[in-house]
Amino acid sequence: NNIYLDYSKSFIKDHELKSLEEYINLSHNILHEKKGAGSKYLGWLDYPQNYDIDEFERVKETAKKIRSDSDVFIVIGIGGSYLGSRACIEALNHSFYNQLSSDKRKGPEIYFVGNNVSSTYILELLELMDGKNISINVISKSGTTTEPAISFRIFREYMMEKYGEKAKERIYITTDKEKGILKEMSIAKGYETFTVPDDIGGRYSVFTSVGLLPIAVAGIDIDKLMEGAKEGMEEYATLDIDSNYSYQYALLRNILYRKGIDIEILASYEPSLFYFQEWWKQLFGESEGKDLKGIYPSSANFTTDLHSLGQLIQDGRRNIFETTINIEKPKKDIKINKDSEDLDELNFLSGKTIDFVNKKAFEGTVLAHTQGGVPNIIINIPELNEIYFGKLIYFFQKSCAISGYLMGVNPFDQPGVEEYKKNMFRLIEKPGY
Ligand code: PA5
């Protein structure tokens, strides 16, 4: 019962992995000895063991308070400041969490804003908040990112109108320990703050308060999540590509990249993994896509997308490989009953479960796509729970760091993201631009 990787359908032979083993050793060493590019940002590497216990306990207490005094919890952040928590909440909670009755949900509805600049989105979210008790968590390491900053201004005004001076008891800020506009504002206004560690970049920050506060507010067990992360930290530190699946994954995609296959589709058969795929895209896209290099990370949700992208994957240009996340045991399953009339002619499935059909769709798709020449890497997860999810996040973080070093880039910076920001600042006439 563990996460394991199957590359038997990747068209990669064992000797290809062996021939690049030295490169993995090198990447592992520079990562662990903190000698590689971006080594100032390696706080995530042993964070599951070295995290700030006091802050962790404060996250749990605050989450408890928010769960008891709020009907709606608003998370304001963009990129690494929201994707991890959203991925975890959507993967582990009920598919229709926000629509559940409050006695079933036992915590607030959760909405994300500040990850776009859509006036319609902001206004329609405000409409939902009428007559409800609200708490807000603003998450921004720099404190200056425009999207969350603007949303915070709008929501702060709303909170002030609704609660007056007491609004400050419902506004929580996650930002730099001592500097930045948000920190200064929190001191001036008396908002409770949580820390984004200096040495952890946004996309590697799920296990810090950035991810943990919203995750805990959603009622997810963050002790177990950290336990899974710690398991991952230990297991994926071994220098053995046969048993270290995280390194194996980095190597496999690097081998495919060297063959000119530079589009990766992260596929899943569970719709609840949609935001996990979004988190993964950011992790790999922002970490590797630089210096004119990079694998384009994309995602597909099957079987839905088999009816849209399936044709292209099967028959289009052969520059794609797939990595499929296979959840072995679903959270819930339902049996297909016998129908005495059988007008839909589905009685051949009676006694089988819906997940049985899903698994056959998965097997049939891997068979078809590999026959069509698309290499497939399969990552098997026993089930979606806190422990495996924590471990899976760590699996990809570690793999991404190693993968970046194999590619010869700094996996911890994002100089390209700054370009649009500067242009936008100039165009909205921000002083100094
Ligand atoms: O991963 C990253 O570093 C980025 O995606 C950031 O998380 C994103 O740009 C938001 O930045 P900030 O938290 O400073 O508002």
PDB file of N, CA and C and ligand atoms in Angstrom, residues 77-82 139-145 148 201-204 282 286 414 417 421, ligand 1:
ATOM      1  N   GLY A  77      -5.728  35.127  -2.894  1.00  0.00           N
ATOM      2  CA  GLY A  77      -4.332  34.851  -3.253  1.00  0.00           C
ATOM      3  C   GLY A  77      -4.270  34.349  -4.685  1.00  0.00           C
ATOM      4  N   ILE A  78      -3.070  34.340  -5.249  1.00  0.00           N
ATOM      5  CA  ILE A  78      -2.910  33.892  -6.644  1.00  0.00           C
ATOM      6  C   ILE A  78      -1.674  32.992  -6.752  1.00  0.00           C
ATOM      7  N   GLY A  79      -1.647  32.151  -7.775  1.00  0.00           N
ATOM      8  CA  GLY A  79      -0.491  31.275  -8.019  1.00  0.00           C
ATOM      9  C   GLY A  79      -0.245  30.359  -6.832  1.00  0.00           C
ATOM     10  N   GLY A  80       1.002  30.313  -6.404  1.00  0.00           N
ATOM     11  CA  GLY A  80       1.367  29.448  -5.293  1.00  0.00           C
ATOM     12  C   GLY A  80       0.683  29.817  -3.993  1.00  0.00           C
ATOM     13  N   SER A  81       0.074  30.990  -3.950  1.00  0.00           N
ATOM     14  CA  SER A  81      -0.581  31.408  -2.715  1.00  0.00           C
ATOM     15  C   SER A  81      -2.002  30.866  -2.580  1.00  0.00           C
ATOM     16  N   TYR A  82      -2.507  30.169  -3.605  1.00  0.00           N
ATOM     17  CA  TYR A  82      -3.839  29.559  -3.417  1.00  0.00           C
ATOM     18  C   TYR A  82      -3.985  28.178  -4.040  1.00  0.00           C
ATOM     19  N   ILE A 139      -3.464  35.962   1.354  1.00  0.00           N
ATOM     20  CA  ILE A 139      -2.173  35.274   1.292  1.00  0.00           C
ATOM     21  C   ILE A 139      -1.330  35.872   0.172  1.00  0.00           C
ATOM     22  N   SER A 140      -0.221  36.499   0.545  1.00  0.00           N
ATOM     23  CA  SER A 140       0.691  37.023  -0.474  1.00  0.00           C
ATOM     24  C   SER A 140       2.060  37.183   0.164  1.00  0.00           C
ATOM     25  N   LYS A 141       3.029  36.445  -0.382  1.00  0.00           N
ATOM     26  CA  LYS A 141       4.369  36.511   0.190  1.00  0.00           C
ATOM     27  C   LYS A 141       4.942  37.913   0.019  1.00  0.00           C
ATOM     28  N   SER A 142       4.828  38.440  -1.211  1.00  0.00           N
ATOM     29  CA  SER A 142       5.400  39.765  -1.475  1.00  0.00           C
ATOM     30  C   SER A 142       4.517  40.862  -0.877  1.00  0.00           C
ATOM     31  N   GLY A 143       3.231  40.606  -0.843  1.00  0.00           N
ATOM     32  CA  GLY A 143       2.295  41.628  -0.361  1.00  0.00           C
ATOM     33  C   GLY A 143       1.929  42.636  -1.424  1.00  0.00           C
ATOM     34  N   THR A 144       2.579  42.557  -2.588  1.00  0.00           N
ATOM     35  CA  THR A 144       2.348  43.607  -3.599  1.00  0.00           C
ATOM     36  C   THR A 144       1.647  43.088  -4.856  1.00  0.00           C
ATOM     37  N   THR A 145       1.358  41.806  -4.934  1.00  0.00           N
ATOM     38  CA  THR A 145       0.754  41.280  -6.164  1.00  0.00           C
ATOM     39  C   THR A 145      -0.613  41.938  -6.395  1.00  0.00           C
ATOM     40  N   PRO A 148      -4.464  39.910  -5.838  1.00  0.00           N
ATOM     41  CA  PRO A 148      -4.984  39.809  -4.465  1.00  0.00           C
ATOM     42  C   PRO A 148      -5.108  41.159  -3.771  1.00  0.00           C
ATOM     43  N   GLY A 201       9.435  29.275  -1.730  1.00  0.00           N
ATOM     44  CA  GLY A 201       8.709  30.001  -2.777  1.00  0.00           C
ATOM     45  C   GLY A 201       7.247  29.572  -2.805  1.00  0.00           C
ATOM     46  N   GLY A 202       6.408  30.392  -3.429  1.00  0.00           N
ATOM     47  CA  GLY A 202       4.961  30.164  -3.434  1.00  0.00           C
ATOM     48  C   GLY A 202       4.563  28.751  -3.826  1.00  0.00           C
ATOM     49  N   ARG A 203       5.109  28.252  -4.939  1.00  0.00           N
ATOM     50  CA  ARG A 203       4.627  26.957  -5.444  1.00  0.00           C
ATOM     51  C   ARG A 203       5.126  25.771  -4.628  1.00  0.00           C
ATOM     52  N   TYR A 204       6.024  26.008  -3.682  1.00  0.00           N
ATOM     53  CA  TYR A 204       6.490  24.938  -2.800  1.00  0.00           C
ATOM     54  C   TYR A 204       5.938  25.110  -1.375  1.00  0.00           C
ATOM     55  N   GLN A 282       1.335  24.623 -12.399  1.00  0.00           N
ATOM     56  CA  GLN A 282       2.096  25.782 -11.950  1.00  0.00           C
ATOM     57  C   GLN A 282       3.475  25.351 -11.467  1.00  0.00           C
ATOM     58  N   GLU A 286       6.272  26.822 -13.909  1.00  0.00           N
ATOM     59  CA  GLU A 286       7.040  27.953 -13.403  1.00  0.00           C
ATOM     60  C   GLU A 286       8.455  27.542 -13.017  1.00  0.00           C
ATOM     61  N   GLN A 414      11.285  32.650 -10.908  1.00  0.00           N
ATOM     62  CA  GLN A 414      10.240  32.837 -11.922  1.00  0.00           C
ATOM     63  C   GLN A 414      10.393  34.206 -12.575  1.00  0.00           C
ATOM     64  N   VAL A 417       7.634  35.696 -14.883  1.00  0.00           N
ATOM     65  CA  VAL A 417       6.337  36.156 -14.381  1.00  0.00           C
ATOM     66  C   VAL A 417       6.359  37.672 -14.180  1.00  0.00           C
ATOM     67  N   LYS A 421       3.854  41.612 -15.165  1.00  0.00           N
ATOM     68  CA  LYS A 421       3.517  42.463 -14.014  1.00  0.00           C
ATOM     69  C   LYS A 421       3.997  43.892 -14.258  1.00  0.00           C
TER      70      LYS A 421
HETATM   71  O1  PA5 B   1       5.023  30.347  -7.050  1.00  0.00           O
HETATM   72  C1  PA5 B   1       5.211  31.539  -7.034  1.00  0.00           C
HETATM   73  O2  PA5 B   1       6.236  32.054  -6.554  1.00  0.00           O
HETATM   74  C2  PA5 B   1       4.175  32.504  -7.604  1.00  0.00           C
HETATM   75  O3  PA5 B   1       3.184  31.826  -8.305  1.00  0.00           O
HETATM   76  C3  PA5 B   1       3.519  33.306  -6.488  1.00  0.00           C
HETATM   77  O4  PA5 B   1       2.944  32.417  -5.573  1.00  0.00           O
HETATM   78  C4  PA5 B   1       2.459  34.253  -7.037  1.00  0.00           C
HETATM   79  O5  PA5 B   1       2.989  35.091  -8.028  1.00  0.00           O
HETATM   80  C5  PA5 B   1       1.859  35.099  -5.922  1.00  0.00           C
HETATM   81  O6  PA5 B   1       2.850  35.834  -5.293  1.00  0.00           O
HETATM   82  P1  PA5 B   1       2.622  36.499  -3.875  1.00  0.00           P
HETATM   83  O7  PA5 B   1       2.400  35.413  -2.872  1.00  0.00           O
HETATM   84  O8  PA5 B   1       3.868  37.266  -3.594  1.00  0.00           O
HETATM   85  O9  PA5 B   1       1.403  37.377  -3.988  1.00  0.00           O
END
